[in-house]
Short mmCIF file of C-alpha atoms in Angstrom, two decimals:
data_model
loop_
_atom_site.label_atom_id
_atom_site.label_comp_id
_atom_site.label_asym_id
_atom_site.label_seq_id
_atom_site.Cartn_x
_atom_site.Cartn_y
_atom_site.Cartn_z
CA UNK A 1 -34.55 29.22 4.79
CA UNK A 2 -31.80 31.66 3.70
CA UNK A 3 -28.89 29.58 2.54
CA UNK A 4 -25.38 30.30 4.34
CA UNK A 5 -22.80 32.06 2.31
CA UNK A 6 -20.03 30.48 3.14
CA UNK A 7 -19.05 26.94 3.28
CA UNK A 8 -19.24 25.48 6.82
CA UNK A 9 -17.05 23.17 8.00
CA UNK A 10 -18.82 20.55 9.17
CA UNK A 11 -17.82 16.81 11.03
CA UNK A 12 -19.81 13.72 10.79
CA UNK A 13 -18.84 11.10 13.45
CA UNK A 14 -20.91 7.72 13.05
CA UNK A 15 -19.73 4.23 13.29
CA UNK A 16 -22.32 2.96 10.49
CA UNK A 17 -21.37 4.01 6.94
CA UNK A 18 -24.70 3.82 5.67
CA UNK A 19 -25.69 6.87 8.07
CA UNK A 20 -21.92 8.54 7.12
CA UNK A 21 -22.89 8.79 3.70
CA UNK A 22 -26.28 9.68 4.04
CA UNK A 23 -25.22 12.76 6.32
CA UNK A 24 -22.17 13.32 4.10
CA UNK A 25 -24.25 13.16 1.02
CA UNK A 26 -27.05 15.53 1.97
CA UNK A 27 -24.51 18.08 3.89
CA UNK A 28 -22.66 18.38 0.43
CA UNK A 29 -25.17 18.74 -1.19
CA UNK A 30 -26.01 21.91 1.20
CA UNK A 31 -22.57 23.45 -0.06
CA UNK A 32 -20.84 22.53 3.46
CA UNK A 33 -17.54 20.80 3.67
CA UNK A 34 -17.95 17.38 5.10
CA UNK A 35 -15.06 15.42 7.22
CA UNK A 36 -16.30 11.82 9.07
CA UNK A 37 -14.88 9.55 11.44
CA UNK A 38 -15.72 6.20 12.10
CA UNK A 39 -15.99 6.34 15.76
CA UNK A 40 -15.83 8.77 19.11
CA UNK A 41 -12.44 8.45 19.72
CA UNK A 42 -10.92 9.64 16.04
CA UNK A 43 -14.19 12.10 15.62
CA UNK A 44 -12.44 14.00 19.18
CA UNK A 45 -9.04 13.55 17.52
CA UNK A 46 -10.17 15.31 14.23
CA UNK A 47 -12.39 18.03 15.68
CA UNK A 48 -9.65 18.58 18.32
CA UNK A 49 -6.75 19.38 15.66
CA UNK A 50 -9.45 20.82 12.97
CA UNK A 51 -11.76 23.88 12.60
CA UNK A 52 -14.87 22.50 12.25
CA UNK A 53 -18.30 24.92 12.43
CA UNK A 54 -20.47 21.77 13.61
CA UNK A 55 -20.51 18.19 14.30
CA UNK A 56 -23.20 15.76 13.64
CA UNK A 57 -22.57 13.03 16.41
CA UNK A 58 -23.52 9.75 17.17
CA UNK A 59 -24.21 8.14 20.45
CA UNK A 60 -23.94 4.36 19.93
CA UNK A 61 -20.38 3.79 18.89
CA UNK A 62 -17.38 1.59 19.67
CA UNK A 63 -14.21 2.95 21.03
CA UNK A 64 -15.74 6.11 22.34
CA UNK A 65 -19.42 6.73 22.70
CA UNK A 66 -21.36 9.92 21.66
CA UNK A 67 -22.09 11.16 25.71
CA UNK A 68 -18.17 10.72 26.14
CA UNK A 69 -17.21 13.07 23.14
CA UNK A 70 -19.80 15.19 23.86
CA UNK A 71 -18.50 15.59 27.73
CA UNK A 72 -14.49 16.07 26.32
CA UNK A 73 -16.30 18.57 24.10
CA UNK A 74 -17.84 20.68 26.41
CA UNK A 75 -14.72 20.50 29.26
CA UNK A 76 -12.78 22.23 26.56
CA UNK A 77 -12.96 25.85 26.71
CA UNK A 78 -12.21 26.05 22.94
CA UNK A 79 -14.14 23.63 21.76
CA UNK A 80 -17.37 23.83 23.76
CA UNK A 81 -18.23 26.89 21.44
CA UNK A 82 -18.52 24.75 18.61
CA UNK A 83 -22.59 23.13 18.20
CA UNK A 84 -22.97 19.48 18.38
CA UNK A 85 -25.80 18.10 17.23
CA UNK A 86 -26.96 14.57 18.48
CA UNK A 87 -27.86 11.82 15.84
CA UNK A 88 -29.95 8.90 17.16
CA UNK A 89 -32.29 6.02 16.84
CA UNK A 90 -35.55 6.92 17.71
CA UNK A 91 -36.01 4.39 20.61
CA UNK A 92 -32.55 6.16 21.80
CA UNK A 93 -34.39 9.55 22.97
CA UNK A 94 -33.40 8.77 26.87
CA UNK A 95 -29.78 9.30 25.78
CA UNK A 96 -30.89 12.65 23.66
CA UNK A 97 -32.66 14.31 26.03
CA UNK A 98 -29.64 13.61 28.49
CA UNK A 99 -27.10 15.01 25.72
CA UNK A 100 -29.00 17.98 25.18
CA UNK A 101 -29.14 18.54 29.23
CA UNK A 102 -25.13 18.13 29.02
CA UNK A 103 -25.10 20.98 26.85
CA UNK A 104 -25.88 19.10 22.98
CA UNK A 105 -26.79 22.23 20.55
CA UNK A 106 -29.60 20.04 19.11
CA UNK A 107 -30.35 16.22 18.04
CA UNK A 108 -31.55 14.53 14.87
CA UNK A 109 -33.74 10.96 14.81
CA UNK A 110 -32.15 8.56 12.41
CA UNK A 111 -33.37 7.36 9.53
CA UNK A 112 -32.36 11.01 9.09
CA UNK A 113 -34.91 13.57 6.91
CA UNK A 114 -33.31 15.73 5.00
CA UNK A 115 -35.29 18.85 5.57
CA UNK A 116 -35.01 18.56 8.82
CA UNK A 117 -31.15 17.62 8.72
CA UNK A 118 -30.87 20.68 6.57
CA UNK A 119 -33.15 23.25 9.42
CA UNK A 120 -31.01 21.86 12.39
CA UNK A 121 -27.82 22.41 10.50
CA UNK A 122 -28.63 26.12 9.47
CA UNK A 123 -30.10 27.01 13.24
CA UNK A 124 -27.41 25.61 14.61
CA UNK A 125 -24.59 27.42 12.46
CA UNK A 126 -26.54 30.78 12.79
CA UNK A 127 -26.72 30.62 16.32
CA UNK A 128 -22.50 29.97 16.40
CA UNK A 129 -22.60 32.58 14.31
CA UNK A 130 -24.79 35.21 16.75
CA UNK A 131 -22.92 33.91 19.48
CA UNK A 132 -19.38 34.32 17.76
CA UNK A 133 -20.38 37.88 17.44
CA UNK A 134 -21.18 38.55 20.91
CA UNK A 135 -18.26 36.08 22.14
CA UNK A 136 -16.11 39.27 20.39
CA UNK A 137 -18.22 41.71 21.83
CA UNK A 138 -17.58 40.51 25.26
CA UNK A 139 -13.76 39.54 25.09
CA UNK A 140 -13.49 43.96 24.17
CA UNK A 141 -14.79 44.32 27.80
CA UNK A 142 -13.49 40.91 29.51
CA UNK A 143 -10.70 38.42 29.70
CA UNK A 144 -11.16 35.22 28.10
CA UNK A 145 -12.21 33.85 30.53
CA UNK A 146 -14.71 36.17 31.93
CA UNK A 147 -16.24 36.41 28.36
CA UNK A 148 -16.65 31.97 28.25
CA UNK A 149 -18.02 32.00 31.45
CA UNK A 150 -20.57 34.48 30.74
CA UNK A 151 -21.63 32.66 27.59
CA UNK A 152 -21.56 29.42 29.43
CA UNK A 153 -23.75 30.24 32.40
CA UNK A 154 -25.67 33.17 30.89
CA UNK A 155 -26.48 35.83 33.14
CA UNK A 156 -29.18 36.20 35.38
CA UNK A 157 -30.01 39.95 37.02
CA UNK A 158 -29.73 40.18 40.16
CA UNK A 159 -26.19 40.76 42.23
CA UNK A 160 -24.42 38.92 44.62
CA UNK A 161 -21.58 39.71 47.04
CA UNK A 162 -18.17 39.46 45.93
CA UNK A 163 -14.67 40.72 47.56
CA UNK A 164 -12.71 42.53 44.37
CA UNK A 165 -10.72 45.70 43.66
CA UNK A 166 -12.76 48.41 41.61
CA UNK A 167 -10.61 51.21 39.15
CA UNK A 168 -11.52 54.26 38.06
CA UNK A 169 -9.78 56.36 35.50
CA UNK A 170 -10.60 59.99 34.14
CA UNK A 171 -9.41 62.20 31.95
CA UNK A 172 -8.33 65.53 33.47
CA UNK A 173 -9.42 68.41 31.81
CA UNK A 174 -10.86 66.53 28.98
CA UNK A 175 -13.02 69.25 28.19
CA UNK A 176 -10.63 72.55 27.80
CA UNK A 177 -8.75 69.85 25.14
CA UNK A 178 -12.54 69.08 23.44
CA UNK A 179 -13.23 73.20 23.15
CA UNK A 180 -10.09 73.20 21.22
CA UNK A 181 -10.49 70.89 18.34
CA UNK A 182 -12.78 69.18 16.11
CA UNK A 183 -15.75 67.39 17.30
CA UNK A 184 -14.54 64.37 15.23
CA UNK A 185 -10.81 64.86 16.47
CA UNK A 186 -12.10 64.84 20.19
CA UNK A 187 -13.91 61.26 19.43
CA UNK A 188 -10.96 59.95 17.66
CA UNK A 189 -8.22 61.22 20.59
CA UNK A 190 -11.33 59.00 22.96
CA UNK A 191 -10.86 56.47 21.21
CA UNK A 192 -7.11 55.76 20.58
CA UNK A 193 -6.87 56.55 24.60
CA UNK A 194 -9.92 54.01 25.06
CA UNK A 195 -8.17 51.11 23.86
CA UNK A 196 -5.13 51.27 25.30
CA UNK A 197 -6.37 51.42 28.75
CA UNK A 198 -8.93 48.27 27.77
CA UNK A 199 -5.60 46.50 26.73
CA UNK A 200 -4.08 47.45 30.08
CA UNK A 201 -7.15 45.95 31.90
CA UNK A 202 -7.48 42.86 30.02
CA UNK A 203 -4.17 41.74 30.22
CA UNK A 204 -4.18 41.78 33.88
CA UNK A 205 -7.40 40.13 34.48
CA UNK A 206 -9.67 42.80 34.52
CA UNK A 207 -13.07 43.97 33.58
CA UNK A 208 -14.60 46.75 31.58
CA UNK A 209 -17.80 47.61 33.49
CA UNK A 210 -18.62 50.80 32.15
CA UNK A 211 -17.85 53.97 30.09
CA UNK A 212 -19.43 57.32 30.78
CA UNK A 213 -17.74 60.22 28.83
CA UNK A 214 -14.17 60.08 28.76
CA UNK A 215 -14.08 57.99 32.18
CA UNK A 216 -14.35 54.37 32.75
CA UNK A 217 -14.68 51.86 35.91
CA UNK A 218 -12.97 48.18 35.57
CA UNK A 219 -13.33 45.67 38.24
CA UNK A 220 -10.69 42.92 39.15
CA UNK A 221 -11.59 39.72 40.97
CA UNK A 222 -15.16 39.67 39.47
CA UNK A 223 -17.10 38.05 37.91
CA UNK A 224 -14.75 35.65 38.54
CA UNK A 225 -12.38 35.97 41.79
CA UNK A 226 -9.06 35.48 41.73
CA UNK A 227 -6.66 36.46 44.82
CA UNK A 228 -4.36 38.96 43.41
CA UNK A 229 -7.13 41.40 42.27
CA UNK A 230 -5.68 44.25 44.66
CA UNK A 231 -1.93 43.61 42.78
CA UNK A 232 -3.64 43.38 39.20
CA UNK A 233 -5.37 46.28 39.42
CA UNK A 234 -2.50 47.89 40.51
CA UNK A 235 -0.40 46.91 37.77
CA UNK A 236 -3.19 47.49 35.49
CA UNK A 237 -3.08 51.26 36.37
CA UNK A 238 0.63 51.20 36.30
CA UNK A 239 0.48 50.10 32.82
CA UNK A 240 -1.90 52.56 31.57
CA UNK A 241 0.34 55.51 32.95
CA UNK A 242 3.14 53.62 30.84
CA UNK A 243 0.23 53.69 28.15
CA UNK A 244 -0.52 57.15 28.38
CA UNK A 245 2.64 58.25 28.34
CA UNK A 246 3.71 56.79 24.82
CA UNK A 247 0.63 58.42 23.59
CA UNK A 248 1.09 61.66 24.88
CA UNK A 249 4.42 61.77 23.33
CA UNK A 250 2.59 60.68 20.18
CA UNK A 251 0.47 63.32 20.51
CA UNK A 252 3.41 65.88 20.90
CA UNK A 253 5.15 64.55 17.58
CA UNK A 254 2.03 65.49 16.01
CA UNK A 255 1.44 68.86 17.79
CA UNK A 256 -1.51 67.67 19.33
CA UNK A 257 -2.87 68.27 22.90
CA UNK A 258 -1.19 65.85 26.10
CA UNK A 259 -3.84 64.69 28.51
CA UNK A 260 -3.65 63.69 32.17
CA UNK A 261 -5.54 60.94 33.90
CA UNK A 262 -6.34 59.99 37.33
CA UNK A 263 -6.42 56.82 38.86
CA UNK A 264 -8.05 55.57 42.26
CA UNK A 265 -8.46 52.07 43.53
CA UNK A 266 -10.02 50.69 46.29
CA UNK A 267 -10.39 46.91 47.47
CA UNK A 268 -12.84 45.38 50.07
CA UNK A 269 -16.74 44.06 49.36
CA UNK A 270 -19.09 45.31 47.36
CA UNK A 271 -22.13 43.50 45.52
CA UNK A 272 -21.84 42.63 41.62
CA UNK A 273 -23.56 41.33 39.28
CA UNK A 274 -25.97 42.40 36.49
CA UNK A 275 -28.04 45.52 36.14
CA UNK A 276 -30.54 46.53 33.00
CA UNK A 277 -32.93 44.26 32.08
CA UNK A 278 -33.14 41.26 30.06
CA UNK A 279 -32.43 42.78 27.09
CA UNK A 280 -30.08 45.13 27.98
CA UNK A 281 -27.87 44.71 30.79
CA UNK A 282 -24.61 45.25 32.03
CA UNK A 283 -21.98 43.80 34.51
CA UNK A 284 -21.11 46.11 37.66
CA UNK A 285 -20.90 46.42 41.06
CA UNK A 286 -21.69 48.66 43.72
CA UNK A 287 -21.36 49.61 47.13
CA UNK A 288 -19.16 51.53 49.37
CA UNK A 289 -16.10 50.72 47.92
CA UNK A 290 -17.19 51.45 44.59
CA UNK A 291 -18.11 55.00 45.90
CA UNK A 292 -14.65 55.08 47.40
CA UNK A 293 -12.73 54.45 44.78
CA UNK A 294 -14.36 56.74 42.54
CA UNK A 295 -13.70 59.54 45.84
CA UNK A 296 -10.34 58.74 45.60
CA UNK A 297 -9.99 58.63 41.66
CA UNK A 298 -11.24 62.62 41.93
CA UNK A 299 -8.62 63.37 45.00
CA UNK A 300 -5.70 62.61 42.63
CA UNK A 301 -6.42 66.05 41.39
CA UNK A 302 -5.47 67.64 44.84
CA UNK A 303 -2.82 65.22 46.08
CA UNK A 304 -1.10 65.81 42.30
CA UNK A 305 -0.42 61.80 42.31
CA UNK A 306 -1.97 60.06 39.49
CA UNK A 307 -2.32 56.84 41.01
CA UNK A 308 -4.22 56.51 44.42
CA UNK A 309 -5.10 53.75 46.24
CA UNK A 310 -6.73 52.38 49.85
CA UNK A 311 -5.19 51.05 52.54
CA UNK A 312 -6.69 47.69 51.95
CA UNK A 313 -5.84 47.28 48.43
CA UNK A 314 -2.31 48.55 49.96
CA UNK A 315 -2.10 45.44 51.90
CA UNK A 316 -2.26 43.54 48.94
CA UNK A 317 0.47 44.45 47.23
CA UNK A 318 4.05 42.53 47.10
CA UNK A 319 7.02 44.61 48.23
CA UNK A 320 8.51 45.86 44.29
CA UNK A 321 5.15 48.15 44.13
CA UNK A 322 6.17 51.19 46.34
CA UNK A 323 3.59 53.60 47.68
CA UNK A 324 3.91 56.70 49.72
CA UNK A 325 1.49 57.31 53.01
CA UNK A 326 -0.33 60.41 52.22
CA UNK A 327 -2.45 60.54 55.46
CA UNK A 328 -5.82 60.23 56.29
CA UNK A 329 -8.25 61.91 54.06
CA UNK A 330 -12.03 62.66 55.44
CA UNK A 331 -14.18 62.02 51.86
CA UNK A 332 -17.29 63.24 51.31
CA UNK A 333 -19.89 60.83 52.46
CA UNK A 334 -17.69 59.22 54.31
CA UNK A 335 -17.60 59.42 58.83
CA UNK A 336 -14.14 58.35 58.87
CA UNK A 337 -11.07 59.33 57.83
CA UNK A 338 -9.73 56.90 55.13
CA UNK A 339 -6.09 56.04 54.81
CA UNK A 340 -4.53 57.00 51.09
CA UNK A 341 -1.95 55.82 49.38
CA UNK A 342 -0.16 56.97 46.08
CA UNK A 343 1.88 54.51 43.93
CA UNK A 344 5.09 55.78 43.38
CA UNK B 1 -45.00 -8.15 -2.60
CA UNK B 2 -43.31 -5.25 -1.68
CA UNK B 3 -40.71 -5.44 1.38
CA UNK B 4 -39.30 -2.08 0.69
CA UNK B 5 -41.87 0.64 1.75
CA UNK B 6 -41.61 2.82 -1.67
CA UNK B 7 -42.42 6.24 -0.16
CA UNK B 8 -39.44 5.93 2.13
CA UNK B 9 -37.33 4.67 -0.75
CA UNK B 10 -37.87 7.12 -3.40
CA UNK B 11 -37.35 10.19 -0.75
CA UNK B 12 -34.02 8.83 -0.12
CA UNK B 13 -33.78 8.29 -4.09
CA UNK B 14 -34.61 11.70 -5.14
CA UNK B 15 -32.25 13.51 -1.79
CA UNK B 16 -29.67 11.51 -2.47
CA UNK B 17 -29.59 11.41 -5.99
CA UNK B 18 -30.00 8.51 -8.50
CA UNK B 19 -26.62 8.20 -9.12
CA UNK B 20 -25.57 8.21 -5.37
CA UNK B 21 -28.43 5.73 -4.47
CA UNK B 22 -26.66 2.49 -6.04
CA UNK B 23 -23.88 3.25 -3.92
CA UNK B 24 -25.37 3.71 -0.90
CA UNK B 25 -27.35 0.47 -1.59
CA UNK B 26 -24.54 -1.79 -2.28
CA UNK B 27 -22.76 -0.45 0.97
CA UNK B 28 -25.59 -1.58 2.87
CA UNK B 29 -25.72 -4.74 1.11
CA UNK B 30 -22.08 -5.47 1.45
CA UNK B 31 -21.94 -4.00 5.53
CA UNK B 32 -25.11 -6.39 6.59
CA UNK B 33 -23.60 -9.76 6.11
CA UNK B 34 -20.77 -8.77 8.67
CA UNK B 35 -23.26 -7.82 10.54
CA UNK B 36 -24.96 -11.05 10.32
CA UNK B 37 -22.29 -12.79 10.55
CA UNK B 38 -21.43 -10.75 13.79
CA UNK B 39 -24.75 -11.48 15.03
CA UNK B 40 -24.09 -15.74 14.83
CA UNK B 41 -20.68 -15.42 16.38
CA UNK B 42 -22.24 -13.20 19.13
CA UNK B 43 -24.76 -15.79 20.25
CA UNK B 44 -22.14 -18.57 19.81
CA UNK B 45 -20.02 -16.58 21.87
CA UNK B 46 -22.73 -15.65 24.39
CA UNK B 47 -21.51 -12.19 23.65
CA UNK B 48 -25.20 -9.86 24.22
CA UNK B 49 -23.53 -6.68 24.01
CA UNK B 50 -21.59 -7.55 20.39
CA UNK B 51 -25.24 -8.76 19.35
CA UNK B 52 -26.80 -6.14 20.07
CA UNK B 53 -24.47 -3.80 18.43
CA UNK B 54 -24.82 -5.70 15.21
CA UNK B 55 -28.49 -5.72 15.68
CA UNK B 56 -28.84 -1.74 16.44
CA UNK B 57 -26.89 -1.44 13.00
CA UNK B 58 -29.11 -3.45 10.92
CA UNK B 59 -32.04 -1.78 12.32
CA UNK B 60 -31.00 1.75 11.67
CA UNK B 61 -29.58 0.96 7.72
CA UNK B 62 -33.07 -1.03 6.93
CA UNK B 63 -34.68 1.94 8.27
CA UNK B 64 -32.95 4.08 5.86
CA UNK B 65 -33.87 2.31 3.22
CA UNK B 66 -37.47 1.47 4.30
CA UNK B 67 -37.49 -2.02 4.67
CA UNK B 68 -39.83 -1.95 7.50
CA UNK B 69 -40.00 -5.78 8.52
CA UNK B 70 -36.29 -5.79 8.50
CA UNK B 71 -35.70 -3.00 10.83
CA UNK B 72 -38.60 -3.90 13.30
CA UNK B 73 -37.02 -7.72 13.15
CA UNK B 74 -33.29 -6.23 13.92
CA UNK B 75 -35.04 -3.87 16.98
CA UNK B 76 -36.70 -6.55 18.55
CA UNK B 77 -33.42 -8.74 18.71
CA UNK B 78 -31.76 -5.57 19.45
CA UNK B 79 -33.38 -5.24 22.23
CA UNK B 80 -33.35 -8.82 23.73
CA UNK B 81 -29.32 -8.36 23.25
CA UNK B 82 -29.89 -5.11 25.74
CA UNK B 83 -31.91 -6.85 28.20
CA UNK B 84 -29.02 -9.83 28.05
CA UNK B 85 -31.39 -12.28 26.62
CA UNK B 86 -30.18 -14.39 23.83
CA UNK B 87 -32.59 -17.15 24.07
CA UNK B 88 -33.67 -15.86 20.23
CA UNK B 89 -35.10 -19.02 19.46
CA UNK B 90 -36.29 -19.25 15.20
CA UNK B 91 -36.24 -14.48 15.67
CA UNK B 92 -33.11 -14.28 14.14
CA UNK B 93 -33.71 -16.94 10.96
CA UNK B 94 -36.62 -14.74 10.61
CA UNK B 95 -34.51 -11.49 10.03
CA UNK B 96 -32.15 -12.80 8.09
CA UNK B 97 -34.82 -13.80 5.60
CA UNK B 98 -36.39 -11.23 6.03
CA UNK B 99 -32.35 -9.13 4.92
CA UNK B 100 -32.40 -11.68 1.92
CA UNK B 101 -36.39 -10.40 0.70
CA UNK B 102 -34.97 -6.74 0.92
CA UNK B 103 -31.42 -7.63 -0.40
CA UNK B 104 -33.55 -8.95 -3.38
CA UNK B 105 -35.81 -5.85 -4.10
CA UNK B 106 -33.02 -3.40 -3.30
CA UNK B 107 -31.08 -4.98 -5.91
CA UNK B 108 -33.80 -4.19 -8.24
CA UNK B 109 -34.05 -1.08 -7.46
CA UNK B 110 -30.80 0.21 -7.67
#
């Protein structure tokens, strides 16, 4: 067993103080920091208002029992992260198996053995750990939220219809800038532009689905829906014109190269959910909105708007976002004639 | 004769630490007369719930400490407080001698 580095912080919640410092004693003795409470109610209390790595929790206890901390636990979006590992009796195991159903990391028979205290303890915190790492993984490419549910629920392939708005965004004449500069200066420019249009996505709800060369697709009202995702993804594309255009004048204070993007949006159903495999996967959706909107991100060249949108993600937006009719527009792939909008 | 099962004893001796054993030992022998005493208000009171509480604890700290009859003693009354049964009849002047045989060899051993 490779010891952990660092000190974790670690809570001990048991009404018996025989079995507090027998936990206490051996965690220490591990190099963790150890914090106990005497009984369900002040264990929430303390790993509410502290930041604890772990807690070792008991079910039988006054006050508060172990299934009721355990439930407060995992209805709170920040603590549910955090492992709890069930310590019992052995003629208890009923009540284990049901905590570790509710969503218990683990659980420990009492009288506790050490070596096996000490195994749970280090699984446990190098799973928070693994998961810590993807938790900031995912919130790059998600809200929050978004990025909890998906750890909660896990993902399974396999899609699922969903009514949302889908974004595109491009970089026009990406390329003639790339010919003209450093191979290292083209990444760099990707970059800095990257993450201010993630920052305009996120903070309106939306998700990253994916990246391919300098453009990327977000969707809004999916994975998780929520009934302003035609106005969100509107504002989201507002605000990364507003983005761009700091950067651009950036890039002129530095001599550099100003860049143009185009933006098309388009709302209605389309089916989402996970493609890849197990090991590799990613969240998107597709459909004939989806090929819309990416139609309509590549007309922004010829209308000369950089924001274009549907008429049904037009019909969801509130009266202080102006558009102008451009007409009907016959895309390729498409029978009929679809009605355009640009955001003025 | 031995109450205290040694193996049990001397693996909680040497993770715990000889120093930290005699601690742990007299908070286990200072916790277990409330307990006790818990126990004989409960079935004065009629109170199964508050017996079996006490009972659960004294079965889980003799564990720790290996004192075998102890803990199966505790479990069985445990268990008659769960199913709302205190008709205990001579079962809990057993367990508490059997608390004052490990009380005895625990104090010798710390």
């Amino acid at each position: 067993m490779i010891p952990s580095l660092e000190p974790a912080r670690l809570l001990v919640v048991d009404d018996n103080s025989v079995n507090r410092m027998v936990l206490s004693r051996s965690l220490e003795q591990e190099g963790h920091l150890v914090e106990t409470a005497e009984n369900g109610q002040e264990g929430l209390e303390k790993f509410r208002t502290g930041t604890f790595d772990l807690m070792l929790l008991d079910i039988e206890m006054p006050i508060m029992n172990g299934f009721e901390v355990l439930e407060s636990c995992l209805n709170d979006v920040d603590l549910r992260q955090i492992p709890i590992i069930m310590t019992s009796a052995m003629d208890e195991l009923d009540a284990v198996v049901k905590c570790v159903e509710l969503g218990a990391e683990d659980y420990l028979t009492k009288p506790i053995n050490p070596i096996l205290l000490r195994a749970r303890v280090n699984a446990s915190l190098e799973k928070k750990r693994l998961r810590d790492e993807q938790r900031k993984l995912f919130r790059t490419f998600a809200t929050k939220e978004v990025a909890e549910e998906l750890l909660r629920t896990g993902f399974s392939l396999g899609g699922k219809q969903v009514i949302a708005s889908v974004l595109f965004a491009d970089i026009r004449s990406f390329t003639t800038i790339a010919e003209n500069q450093e191979p290292a200066e083209s990444i760099d420019l990707l970059n800095q532009y990257f993450s201010l249009m993630f920052d305009a996505i996120t903070n309106n709800g939306g998700t990253l689905n994916q990246l391919v060369g300098d453009g990327l697709m977000a969707v809004f009202g999916a994975p998780m829906f929520f009934d302003s995702h035609r106005e969100k993804a509107v504002r989201a594309a507002r605000e990364m014109l507003e983005q761009l255009k700091v950067f651009n004048q950036n890039q002129t204070a530095q001599g550099k190269a100003q860049i143009r993007i185009g933006i098309g949006i388009a709302s209605g159903t389309m089916v989402a959910g996970y493609t890849g495999t197990q090991s590799r996967a990613i969240y998107t959706c597709i459909g004939d909105t989806v090929n819309l909107a990416s139609r309509i991100e590549e007309y922004t060249k010829a209308a000369l708007h950089p924001l274009l949108i549907d008429h049904y993600t037009r019909l969801g937006l509130p009266d202080d976002i102006k558009v102008e009719d451009l007409g009907k527009i016959v895309f390729k792939g498409k029978n009929q004639a679809i009605n355009v909008f640009a955001v003025i | 004769m031995s109450v205290i099962d040694l193996k049990i004893f001397n693996n909680l001796r040497d993770a715990m630490g000889a120093d930290f054993i005699g601690e742990l030992i007299d908070t286990f022998l200072e916790d277990a007369p409330n307990q006790i005493a818990q126990m004989t208000h409960a079935l004065a009171e009629k109170d199964a719930e508050s017996f079996r509480r006490a009972a659960h604890t004294i079965k889980s700290n003799a564990a720790t400490f290996g004192a075998a009859e102890l803990s199966a003693l505790a479990r069985e009354l445990e268990m008659m407080g769960r199913d709302k049964n205190l008709e205990v009849g001579s079962r809990f002047e057993v367990m508490k001698e059997a608390f004052e045989k490990a009380r005895r060899q625990l104090s010798e051993l710390r």
